[in-house]
Amino acid sequence: MKKLLLVFFLIASACFAHPIDSLIKESDFNIKSTVSILVENQLDGSIIYKKNEKKLLNPASVQKLLTFGASYFVLGRDYKFETALYKDNKNNLYIKLSGDTQLSSADLEKLFSKIKAPINNIYIDDSIIDKTPYPQSWMKEDTWPCQRQITPYIVDKNFVTVAINRSSLATKVDIIQNDDYKIPVINELRLSDKNDYTITRMQDSPIVSFKGGVQSDGIITIPVLSPEINFNIKLRKAIEKNNISYHNKITNKKTPLNSKKIASVSHSIEELSRDILYNSDNFSSEVVFKTAAAKFINYSHSAGLDDAMLMFNSVLNPGDDIVIADASGVSRYNLLNCEFVIDSLIKLNKKEGFRELLASAKQGTLSNRFDFLDDSIRAKTGTLANMSSIAGYMVTKKHKDIVFCIIIQNSPKRKAVLKNFENNIITLLYRKY
C-alpha cells in the first residue's frame, strides 16, 4: 500500500510540476550553477513561480533598473539636466555643470552664442558631484580604458577617436588624432599579419602606450584621461567659434546666489535614460546616480556615492543583507536577490513614466530577443563573466501584468546559452499565463 501511495505521489508530482522546473532540469543549471527566479502577478500579488528567490547573488547590470529607478524617483519625470550660464554684476560668467552625460561641443557653442557683452572672467561651477573617478569597489580591470572616469566634467561623452593607419608604403604604423583634445602617446606599433596590439596607460600618467602588431587600419574610441582638460579645450573652442575675445584663465568657482541666468542647454531624463536602460552604459549610470543624490541632499555639497546610497536606501528600503556598491552593477561586491528586485520594480512601477523608459523588444540590449513580444515586455538585462540576468515587466498573452527576475550565477556555459535559457522561460510565461 505504501509503495502504491509513493508511486501515486511521484506521478502526481510530475504531473503538477511547474514547466519552468522542467526547463531548469533540462538545462542542468540546477546541478552546476545557481538559478534564482521570481515571477509575480502585479494585480493580485500572487506568486506565479519562485526558486531561490531569497538567495543573494550578483545582479550585474540589472542593478541599473534599481539605481536609476531610485534616481528617477527623486528627480521626477520632468527633470532636465541643465547646463547653465550665469552672469554676476561684474561681468563674470559662471558655467554651472549639471551631470549632463549628453552635453556636446555643439551645446557649448550654443551656450556662448548668447553672449553679447564683454567678459571679465569665466568660472566653472563643478559642485554638482564629486570627482572620485571610480567606485572603490571596482577592480583595476574595471577602470580606464574599460570605463570612463566619473566626473562633473562631461562633453562629447568624454570619448576621443584615434585612427591607426599603416603608411602608404606599408613601412610603419601611424597614430592619427583629429580631436581637439590630444592624448600623449608612445607609438610602439609594428606591421603584422594580425591585429594584436594593446593600449595601456603609463604608470597612472596621462601618457598612453600603443604596442603590438597591426594588420589593418582602424578607428578606435578611447575614454579621455583628463576630463577637466578635455572640457576646457572644448570650452575654449566654443568661445572662439562665437568670436568672443577671452584670454584669461578659466578657473573653478561656485555660482553666486545673486547672479542671473542668461543661457542654458538641457537634456531630459528620458534622453539620458536610454544610455542607461537601453545600452547599459556604466558611466551614465554612475553620473546620474550621484546627480540625483545632489538633489536628495538639497545641493548642500558635491554629491558622492555615499550620498547616493542614502538616497537609494530612502527610496527602496533594502534589507540589511542587500549590498549596493555602485550604480552600474560592475562591482563584484553587489549582492541582491530576486525578491528585492521584484519588490523594488513593483514600487517603481507606481512612479509615473518609469516603466515606459525601459527597453522593449527590438530595443537596446533586447534588440535580438523577444521579437514577437513588441511592447508587451519592458526589461533590463545583465551580463558578467559566468553569469546572466534579466528583470522587468510583461503583459502576457492572457493579459496578466507580471513582474519577473531571473539571475543565473556561476555557470561555465556560453553567454548565448544563458540568454537562450532566459528567453525560453520568458516565452513560456508569456504563452501560458
CSV table of C-alpha atoms in Angstrom, one decimal:
chain,number,residue,atom,x,y,z
A,1,MET,CA,0.0,0.0,0.0
A,2,LYS,CA,2.8,2.4,0.9
A,3,LYS,CA,4.6,1.6,-2.3
A,4,LEU,CA,1.4,2.4,-4.3
A,5,LEU,CA,1.0,5.7,-2.4
A,6,LEU,CA,4.6,6.6,-3.2
A,7,VAL,CA,4.2,5.8,-6.9
A,8,PHE,CA,1.0,7.9,-6.9
A,9,PHE,CA,2.8,10.8,-5.2
A,10,LEU,CA,5.6,10.7,-7.7
A,11,ILE,CA,3.2,10.6,-10.7
A,12,ALA,CA,1.2,13.4,-9.2
A,13,SER,CA,4.3,15.5,-8.6
A,14,ALA,CA,5.4,15.0,-12.2
A,15,CYS,CA,2.0,15.9,-13.5
A,16,PHE,CA,1.8,19.1,-11.4
A,17,ALA,CA,5.4,20.2,-11.6
A,18,HIS,CA,5.8,23.7,-13.0
A,19,PRO,CA,7.1,23.7,-16.6
A,20,ILE,CA,9.9,26.1,-15.6
A,21,ASP,CA,11.2,23.3,-13.3
A,22,SER,CA,11.4,21.1,-16.4
A,23,LEU,CA,13.4,23.8,-18.3
A,24,ILE,CA,15.8,24.1,-15.4
A,25,LYS,CA,16.2,20.3,-15.1
A,26,GLU,CA,16.9,20.0,-18.9
A,27,SER,CA,19.5,22.8,-18.7
A,28,ASP,CA,21.4,21.2,-15.8
A,29,PHE,CA,21.9,24.7,-14.4
A,30,ASN,CA,20.4,23.5,-11.1
A,31,ILE,CA,23.3,21.0,-10.7
A,32,LYS,CA,26.3,23.1,-11.7
A,33,SER,CA,25.1,26.7,-11.2
A,34,THR,CA,22.7,28.8,-9.1
A,35,VAL,CA,19.4,29.7,-10.7
A,36,SER,CA,17.2,32.3,-8.9
A,37,ILE,CA,13.7,33.2,-10.3
A,38,LEU,CA,10.7,35.1,-9.0
A,39,VAL,CA,7.6,35.9,-11.1
A,40,GLU,CA,4.7,37.7,-9.6
A,41,ASN,CA,1.3,38.9,-10.7
A,42,GLN,CA,1.2,42.6,-10.1
A,43,LEU,CA,-2.6,42.8,-10.0
A,44,ASP,CA,-3.2,40.4,-7.0
A,45,GLY,CA,0.3,39.8,-5.7
A,46,SER,CA,0.1,36.1,-6.3
A,47,ILE,CA,3.4,34.2,-7.0
A,48,ILE,CA,3.5,32.5,-10.4
A,49,TYR,CA,6.9,30.9,-9.8
A,50,LYS,CA,9.7,31.1,-7.4
A,51,LYS,CA,13.0,29.4,-6.9
A,52,ASN,CA,16.0,30.5,-4.7
A,53,GLU,CA,14.3,34.0,-4.7
A,54,LYS,CA,15.9,34.9,-1.4
A,55,LYS,CA,19.4,33.8,-2.4
A,56,LEU,CA,21.9,36.7,-2.6
A,57,LEU,CA,23.6,36.9,-6.0
A,58,ASN,CA,25.5,39.4,-8.2
A,59,PRO,CA,22.8,41.1,-10.4
A,60,ALA,CA,25.2,42.7,-13.0
A,61,SER,CA,23.5,45.4,-15.0
A,62,VAL,CA,20.0,44.5,-13.8
A,63,GLN,CA,21.1,46.7,-10.9
A,64,LYS,CA,20.7,49.7,-13.1
A,65,LEU,CA,17.0,49.2,-13.0
A,66,LEU,CA,17.0,49.9,-9.3
A,67,THR,CA,19.7,52.6,-9.0
A,68,PHE,CA,18.3,54.5,-12.0
A,69,GLY,CA,14.8,53.8,-10.6
A,70,ALA,CA,15.7,55.4,-7.3
A,71,SER,CA,17.3,58.4,-9.2
A,72,TYR,CA,14.1,58.8,-11.3
A,73,PHE,CA,12.0,58.6,-8.1
A,74,VAL,CA,13.9,61.6,-6.7
A,75,LEU,CA,14.4,63.6,-9.9
A,76,GLY,CA,11.0,63.1,-11.4
A,77,ARG,CA,9.6,62.6,-14.9
A,78,ASP,CA,10.1,66.3,-16.0
A,79,TYR,CA,13.7,66.7,-14.7
A,80,LYS,CA,16.1,68.4,-17.1
A,81,PHE,CA,19.9,68.1,-16.8
A,82,GLU,CA,20.5,71.8,-17.4
A,83,THR,CA,24.0,73.3,-18.1
A,84,ALA,CA,23.5,77.0,-17.5
A,85,LEU,CA,25.4,80.2,-18.0
A,86,TYR,CA,25.2,82.8,-15.2
A,87,LYS,CA,26.4,86.4,-15.0
A,88,ASP,CA,27.2,88.5,-12.0
A,89,ASN,CA,27.2,92.3,-11.7
A,90,LYS,CA,31.0,92.4,-12.6
A,91,ASN,CA,30.6,90.8,-16.0
A,92,ASN,CA,31.9,87.4,-14.7
A,93,LEU,CA,30.4,84.3,-16.3
A,94,TYR,CA,29.7,81.0,-14.4
A,95,ILE,CA,29.2,77.8,-16.2
A,96,LYS,CA,27.1,75.6,-13.9
A,97,LEU,CA,27.6,71.9,-14.7
A,98,SER,CA,24.7,69.5,-14.2
A,99,GLY,CA,25.9,66.0,-14.7
A,100,ASP,CA,24.5,66.0,-18.2
A,101,THR,CA,26.1,63.0,-19.9
A,102,GLN,CA,24.6,64.1,-23.3
A,103,LEU,CA,26.3,67.6,-23.3
A,104,SER,CA,28.1,68.1,-26.6
A,105,SER,CA,30.6,70.6,-28.1
A,106,ALA,CA,27.7,72.0,-30.1
A,107,ASP,CA,25.8,72.6,-26.9
A,108,LEU,CA,28.7,74.7,-25.5
A,109,GLU,CA,28.8,76.7,-28.8
A,110,LYS,CA,25.0,77.3,-28.4
A,111,LEU,CA,25.5,78.4,-24.8
A,112,PHE,CA,28.1,81.0,-25.7
A,113,SER,CA,26.2,82.3,-28.8
A,114,LYS,CA,24.1,84.2,-26.3
A,115,ILE,CA,27.0,86.3,-25.0
A,116,LYS,CA,27.0,89.8,-26.3
A,117,ALA,CA,28.7,92.0,-23.6
A,118,PRO,CA,32.5,91.8,-22.8
A,119,ILE,CA,33.5,89.2,-20.3
A,120,ASN,CA,35.7,89.8,-17.3
A,121,ASN,CA,36.3,86.2,-16.0
A,122,ILE,CA,34.9,82.8,-16.7
A,123,TYR,CA,34.4,80.3,-13.9
A,124,ILE,CA,33.2,76.7,-13.9
A,125,ASP,CA,30.9,75.6,-11.1
A,126,ASP,CA,31.6,71.9,-10.8
A,127,SER,CA,30.0,71.5,-7.4
A,128,ILE,CA,27.1,69.1,-8.6
A,129,ILE,CA,29.0,65.9,-7.9
A,130,ASP,CA,32.4,64.9,-6.5
A,131,LYS,CA,35.4,64.0,-8.6
A,132,THR,CA,36.1,60.5,-7.3
A,133,PRO,CA,37.0,58.8,-10.6
A,134,TYR,CA,35.8,55.2,-9.8
A,135,PRO,CA,33.9,53.4,-7.0
A,136,GLN,CA,36.3,51.9,-4.5
A,137,SER,CA,34.7,48.5,-5.1
A,138,TRP,CA,35.8,48.3,-8.7
A,139,MET,CA,38.8,46.2,-9.7
A,140,LYS,CA,41.7,47.5,-11.6
A,141,GLU,CA,40.4,45.9,-14.8
A,142,ASP,CA,37.1,47.8,-14.4
A,143,THR,CA,38.9,51.2,-14.7
A,144,TRP,CA,40.5,53.0,-17.7
A,145,PRO,CA,40.4,52.2,-20.6
A,146,CYS,CA,37.4,49.9,-19.9
A,147,GLN,CA,35.4,52.7,-18.2
A,148,ARG,CA,35.4,56.5,-18.2
A,149,GLN,CA,36.2,58.4,-15.1
A,150,ILE,CA,33.1,59.5,-13.1
A,151,THR,CA,33.3,63.3,-13.1
A,152,PRO,CA,31.2,66.5,-13.5
A,153,TYR,CA,33.3,67.5,-16.5
A,154,ILE,CA,31.5,65.9,-19.4
A,155,VAL,CA,31.4,66.8,-23.1
A,156,ASP,CA,31.0,64.6,-26.1
A,157,LYS,CA,30.6,61.7,-23.7
A,158,ASN,CA,34.3,62.0,-22.7
A,159,PHE,CA,35.4,59.9,-25.7
A,160,VAL,CA,38.0,60.6,-28.4
A,161,THR,CA,38.6,58.7,-31.6
A,162,VAL,CA,42.1,57.6,-32.7
A,163,ALA,CA,42.9,56.3,-36.2
A,164,ILE,CA,45.5,53.6,-36.6
A,165,ASN,CA,46.9,53.8,-40.2
A,166,ARG,CA,49.6,51.9,-42.0
A,167,SER,CA,51.8,54.2,-44.1
A,168,SER,CA,51.3,54.4,-47.8
A,169,LEU,CA,54.5,52.4,-48.3
A,170,ALA,CA,53.4,50.0,-45.6
A,171,THR,CA,56.7,50.5,-43.7
A,172,LYS,CA,55.3,51.8,-40.4
A,173,VAL,CA,52.1,52.4,-38.4
A,174,ASP,CA,50.8,56.0,-37.7
A,175,ILE,CA,48.5,57.1,-34.8
A,176,ILE,CA,46.3,60.0,-36.0
A,177,GLN,CA,44.3,62.1,-33.6
A,178,ASN,CA,41.8,64.7,-35.1
A,179,ASP,CA,40.1,65.6,-31.9
A,180,ASP,CA,40.8,68.9,-30.3
A,181,TYR,CA,41.8,67.0,-27.1
A,182,LYS,CA,45.0,65.1,-27.8
A,183,ILE,CA,46.2,62.1,-25.8
A,184,PRO,CA,50.0,62.0,-25.3
A,185,VAL,CA,51.0,58.7,-26.9
A,186,ILE,CA,54.0,56.4,-27.2
A,187,ASN,CA,53.8,54.6,-30.6
A,188,GLU,CA,55.3,51.1,-30.5
A,189,LEU,CA,53.1,49.7,-33.2
A,190,ARG,CA,54.5,47.5,-35.9
A,191,LEU,CA,53.3,45.9,-39.1
A,192,SER,CA,51.9,42.3,-38.6
A,193,ASP,CA,49.8,39.7,-40.2
A,194,LYS,CA,47.2,40.1,-37.4
A,195,ASN,CA,45.9,42.8,-35.1
A,196,ASP,CA,47.2,42.1,-31.7
A,197,TYR,CA,48.1,45.5,-30.2
A,198,THR,CA,47.4,46.7,-26.7
A,199,ILE,CA,46.6,50.1,-25.2
A,200,THR,CA,47.9,50.8,-21.7
A,201,ARG,CA,48.3,53.8,-19.5
A,202,MET,CA,51.9,54.6,-18.4
A,203,GLN,CA,52.0,54.3,-14.6
A,204,ASP,CA,49.0,56.5,-13.9
A,205,SER,CA,50.4,59.3,-16.1
A,206,PRO,CA,48.4,61.0,-18.9
A,207,ILE,CA,50.6,59.1,-21.4
A,208,VAL,CA,49.2,56.1,-23.4
A,209,SER,CA,51.3,53.4,-24.9
A,210,PHE,CA,50.2,51.7,-28.1
A,211,LYS,CA,52.2,48.4,-28.5
A,212,GLY,CA,51.9,45.4,-30.8
A,213,GLY,CA,51.1,44.3,-34.3
A,214,VAL,CA,48.7,45.9,-36.8
A,215,GLN,CA,47.4,44.1,-39.8
A,216,SER,CA,44.7,46.6,-41.0
A,217,ASP,CA,43.8,50.2,-40.5
A,218,GLY,CA,41.1,51.0,-37.9
A,219,ILE,CA,39.4,53.7,-35.8
A,220,ILE,CA,39.2,53.1,-32.1
A,221,THR,CA,37.3,55.0,-29.3
A,222,ILE,CA,39.2,55.8,-26.1
A,223,PRO,CA,38.0,57.5,-22.9
A,224,VAL,CA,39.8,60.7,-22.2
A,225,LEU,CA,42.3,60.5,-19.5
A,226,SER,CA,41.9,64.1,-18.2
A,227,PRO,CA,38.2,65.0,-18.4
A,228,GLU,CA,38.7,68.5,-16.9
A,229,ILE,CA,41.4,69.4,-19.6
A,230,ASN,CA,39.1,67.9,-22.3
A,231,PHE,CA,36.2,70.1,-21.1
A,232,ASN,CA,38.4,73.2,-21.0
A,233,ILE,CA,39.7,72.6,-24.5
A,234,LYS,CA,36.2,72.2,-25.9
A,235,LEU,CA,35.0,75.2,-23.9
A,236,ARG,CA,37.8,77.4,-25.4
A,237,LYS,CA,36.8,76.2,-28.9
A,238,ALA,CA,33.2,77.2,-28.3
A,239,ILE,CA,34.3,80.6,-27.1
A,240,GLU,CA,36.5,81.1,-30.2
A,241,LYS,CA,33.7,79.9,-32.6
A,242,ASN,CA,31.5,82.6,-31.3
A,243,ASN,CA,34.2,85.3,-31.9
A,244,ILE,CA,34.5,86.1,-28.2
A,245,SER,CA,37.8,87.5,-27.1
A,246,TYR,CA,38.9,85.9,-23.9
A,247,HIS,CA,42.5,85.3,-22.8
A,248,ASN,CA,42.2,84.9,-19.0
A,249,LYS,CA,42.4,81.6,-17.2
A,250,ILE,CA,39.3,79.5,-16.7
A,251,THR,CA,39.1,78.5,-13.0
A,252,ASN,CA,36.6,77.0,-10.6
A,253,LYS,CA,34.1,78.9,-8.5
A,254,LYS,CA,30.7,78.3,-7.2
A,255,THR,CA,27.9,80.4,-8.8
A,256,PRO,CA,26.9,83.3,-6.6
A,257,LEU,CA,23.3,83.4,-5.4
A,258,ASN,CA,22.7,86.9,-6.8
A,259,SER,CA,23.9,86.0,-10.3
A,260,LYS,CA,21.5,85.9,-13.2
A,261,LYS,CA,20.9,83.0,-15.6
A,262,ILE,CA,21.4,84.2,-19.2
A,263,ALA,CA,21.5,81.0,-21.2
A,264,SER,CA,21.1,77.3,-20.8
A,265,VAL,CA,21.1,74.0,-22.7
A,266,SER,CA,19.5,70.8,-21.4
A,267,HIS,CA,18.6,67.2,-22.0
A,268,SER,CA,15.7,65.4,-20.4
A,269,ILE,CA,15.9,62.5,-18.0
A,270,GLU,CA,14.3,60.4,-20.8
A,271,GLU,CA,17.2,61.2,-23.1
A,272,LEU,CA,19.8,60.1,-20.5
A,273,SER,CA,17.8,57.0,-19.6
A,274,ARG,CA,18.3,55.5,-23.0
A,275,ASP,CA,22.1,55.2,-22.5
A,276,ILE,CA,21.4,53.5,-19.1
A,277,LEU,CA,18.4,51.3,-19.7
A,278,TYR,CA,18.8,50.6,-23.4
A,279,ASN,CA,22.5,50.5,-23.8
A,280,SER,CA,23.6,49.6,-20.3
A,281,ASP,CA,26.1,52.5,-20.2
A,282,ASN,CA,28.0,52.3,-16.8
A,283,PHE,CA,29.4,55.8,-16.9
A,284,SER,CA,26.0,57.4,-17.4
A,285,SER,CA,24.5,55.2,-14.7
A,286,GLU,CA,27.1,56.3,-12.1
A,287,VAL,CA,26.9,60.0,-13.0
A,288,VAL,CA,23.1,60.1,-12.9
A,289,PHE,CA,23.0,58.2,-9.6
A,290,LYS,CA,25.2,60.9,-8.0
A,291,THR,CA,23.4,63.8,-9.7
A,292,ALA,CA,20.1,62.5,-8.2
A,293,ALA,CA,21.8,62.3,-4.8
A,294,ALA,CA,22.8,66.0,-5.2
A,295,LYS,CA,19.1,66.9,-5.3
A,296,PHE,CA,18.3,64.5,-2.5
A,297,ILE,CA,20.8,66.3,-0.2
A,298,ASN,CA,19.5,69.6,-1.5
A,299,TYR,CA,22.8,70.5,-3.1
A,300,SER,CA,24.4,71.0,0.3
A,301,HIS,CA,27.7,69.7,-1.0
A,302,SER,CA,29.2,67.8,-4.0
A,303,ALA,CA,27.3,64.6,-4.0
A,304,GLY,CA,29.3,61.3,-3.7
A,305,LEU,CA,28.5,57.7,-3.8
A,306,ASP,CA,27.7,57.6,0.0
A,307,ASP,CA,25.0,60.3,-0.6
A,308,ALA,CA,23.6,58.2,-3.5
A,309,MET,CA,23.4,55.1,-1.2
A,310,LEU,CA,21.5,57.2,1.4
A,311,MET,CA,19.1,58.2,-1.4
A,312,PHE,CA,18.8,54.6,-2.6
A,313,ASN,CA,18.0,53.3,0.9
A,314,SER,CA,15.4,56.0,1.5
A,315,VAL,CA,13.6,55.2,-1.7
A,316,LEU,CA,13.7,51.4,-1.9
A,317,ASN,CA,14.4,50.4,1.7
A,318,PRO,CA,16.6,47.4,1.1
A,319,GLY,CA,17.1,44.9,4.0
A,320,ASP,CA,20.4,44.6,5.9
A,321,ASP,CA,21.6,41.7,3.7
A,322,ILE,CA,21.4,43.7,0.4
A,323,VAL,CA,24.7,45.2,-0.7
A,324,ILE,CA,24.9,48.1,-3.2
A,325,ALA,CA,28.5,49.0,-4.0
A,326,ASP,CA,27.9,51.1,-7.2
A,327,ALA,CA,25.2,52.3,-9.6
A,328,SER,CA,26.0,50.2,-12.6
A,329,GLY,CA,26.4,46.6,-11.4
A,330,VAL,CA,30.0,46.5,-12.4
A,331,SER,CA,31.2,45.8,-8.8
A,332,ARG,CA,31.5,42.2,-7.7
A,333,TYR,CA,30.6,43.3,-4.2
A,334,ASN,CA,26.9,43.9,-5.2
A,335,LEU,CA,24.5,41.4,-3.6
A,336,LEU,CA,20.8,41.4,-4.4
A,337,ASN,CA,18.1,38.8,-4.6
A,338,CYS,CA,15.1,38.3,-6.9
A,339,GLU,CA,12.8,39.1,-4.0
A,340,PHE,CA,14.2,42.6,-3.5
A,341,VAL,CA,14.3,43.2,-7.3
A,342,ILE,CA,10.6,42.3,-7.6
A,343,ASP,CA,9.6,44.4,-4.6
A,344,SER,CA,11.5,47.4,-6.0
A,345,LEU,CA,10.1,47.1,-9.5
A,346,ILE,CA,6.5,47.0,-8.1
A,347,LYS,CA,7.2,50.1,-6.2
A,348,LEU,CA,8.9,51.9,-9.1
A,349,ASN,CA,6.0,50.9,-11.4
A,350,LYS,CA,3.8,53.3,-9.4
A,351,LYS,CA,6.1,56.2,-10.4
A,352,GLU,CA,4.5,57.8,-13.5
A,353,GLY,CA,6.5,57.1,-16.6
A,354,PHE,CA,9.2,54.8,-15.2
A,355,ARG,CA,8.0,51.6,-16.9
A,356,GLU,CA,7.9,53.2,-20.3
A,357,LEU,CA,11.6,54.2,-20.1
A,358,LEU,CA,12.7,50.5,-20.1
A,359,ALA,CA,13.7,48.9,-23.4
A,360,SER,CA,11.0,46.8,-25.1
A,361,ALA,CA,11.6,44.0,-27.7
A,362,LYS,CA,13.9,45.0,-30.5
A,363,GLN,CA,15.5,47.9,-28.5
A,364,GLY,CA,18.8,48.2,-26.8
A,365,THR,CA,20.2,45.0,-25.3
A,366,LEU,CA,16.8,43.4,-26.2
A,367,SER,CA,17.5,44.1,-29.9
A,368,ASN,CA,17.7,40.4,-30.9
A,369,ARG,CA,15.4,39.0,-28.4
A,370,PHE,CA,11.6,38.6,-28.0
A,371,ASP,CA,10.7,39.9,-31.4
A,372,PHE,CA,7.1,38.6,-31.1
A,373,LEU,CA,6.5,40.5,-27.8
A,374,ASP,CA,6.9,44.1,-29.1
A,375,ASP,CA,5.8,46.4,-26.3
A,376,SER,CA,4.4,43.6,-24.1
A,377,ILE,CA,7.8,43.4,-22.4
A,378,ARG,CA,9.9,46.1,-20.7
A,379,ALA,CA,13.1,44.8,-19.3
A,380,LYS,CA,16.8,45.2,-18.5
A,381,THR,CA,19.5,42.6,-19.0
A,382,GLY,CA,22.7,42.0,-17.1
A,383,THR,CA,25.9,40.1,-18.0
A,384,LEU,CA,29.2,39.4,-16.3
A,385,ALA,CA,31.7,36.6,-16.6
A,386,ASN,CA,29.8,33.3,-15.9
A,387,MET,CA,26.5,34.9,-15.1
A,388,SER,CA,23.4,36.4,-16.7
A,389,SER,CA,20.3,38.2,-15.5
A,390,ILE,CA,17.1,39.8,-16.8
A,391,ALA,CA,14.3,41.6,-15.0
A,392,GLY,CA,11.3,43.7,-15.8
A,393,TYR,CA,7.6,43.8,-16.7
A,394,MET,CA,5.5,41.8,-19.1
A,395,VAL,CA,1.8,41.7,-20.2
A,396,THR,CA,1.2,38.1,-21.0
A,397,LYS,CA,-0.9,36.6,-23.8
A,398,LYS,CA,-3.8,36.3,-21.4
A,399,HIS,CA,-3.4,39.9,-20.3
A,400,LYS,CA,-1.8,39.3,-16.9
A,401,ASP,CA,0.6,42.0,-15.8
A,402,ILE,CA,3.6,40.2,-14.4
A,403,VAL,CA,6.9,41.3,-13.0
A,404,PHE,CA,9.9,38.9,-13.2
A,405,CYS,CA,13.5,38.5,-12.3
A,406,ILE,CA,15.9,35.8,-13.4
A,407,ILE,CA,19.5,35.5,-12.2
A,408,ILE,CA,21.9,32.7,-13.3
A,409,GLN,CA,25.2,32.6,-11.4
A,410,ASN,CA,28.4,30.6,-11.6
A,411,SER,CA,27.7,29.0,-14.9
A,412,PRO,CA,30.5,27.8,-17.2
A,413,LYS,CA,28.2,27.9,-20.2
A,414,ARG,CA,28.5,30.4,-23.1
A,415,LYS,CA,26.6,33.7,-22.8
A,416,ALA,CA,24.3,32.7,-25.7
A,417,VAL,CA,23.3,29.6,-23.8
A,418,LEU,CA,22.4,31.6,-20.7
A,419,LYS,CA,20.4,34.1,-22.7
A,420,ASN,CA,18.5,31.4,-24.6
A,421,PHE,CA,17.5,29.8,-21.3
A,422,GLU,CA,16.1,33.1,-20.1
A,423,ASN,CA,14.3,33.5,-23.5
A,424,ASN,CA,12.7,30.1,-23.0
A,425,ILE,CA,11.4,31.0,-19.5
A,426,ILE,CA,10.0,34.3,-20.6
A,427,THR,CA,8.4,32.8,-23.7
A,428,LEU,CA,6.8,30.1,-21.6
A,429,LEU,CA,5.5,32.7,-19.1
A,430,TYR,CA,4.0,34.8,-21.9
A,431,ARG,CA,2.2,32.0,-23.6
A,432,LYS,CA,1.0,30.1,-20.5
A,433,TYR,CA,-0.3,33.0,-18.4
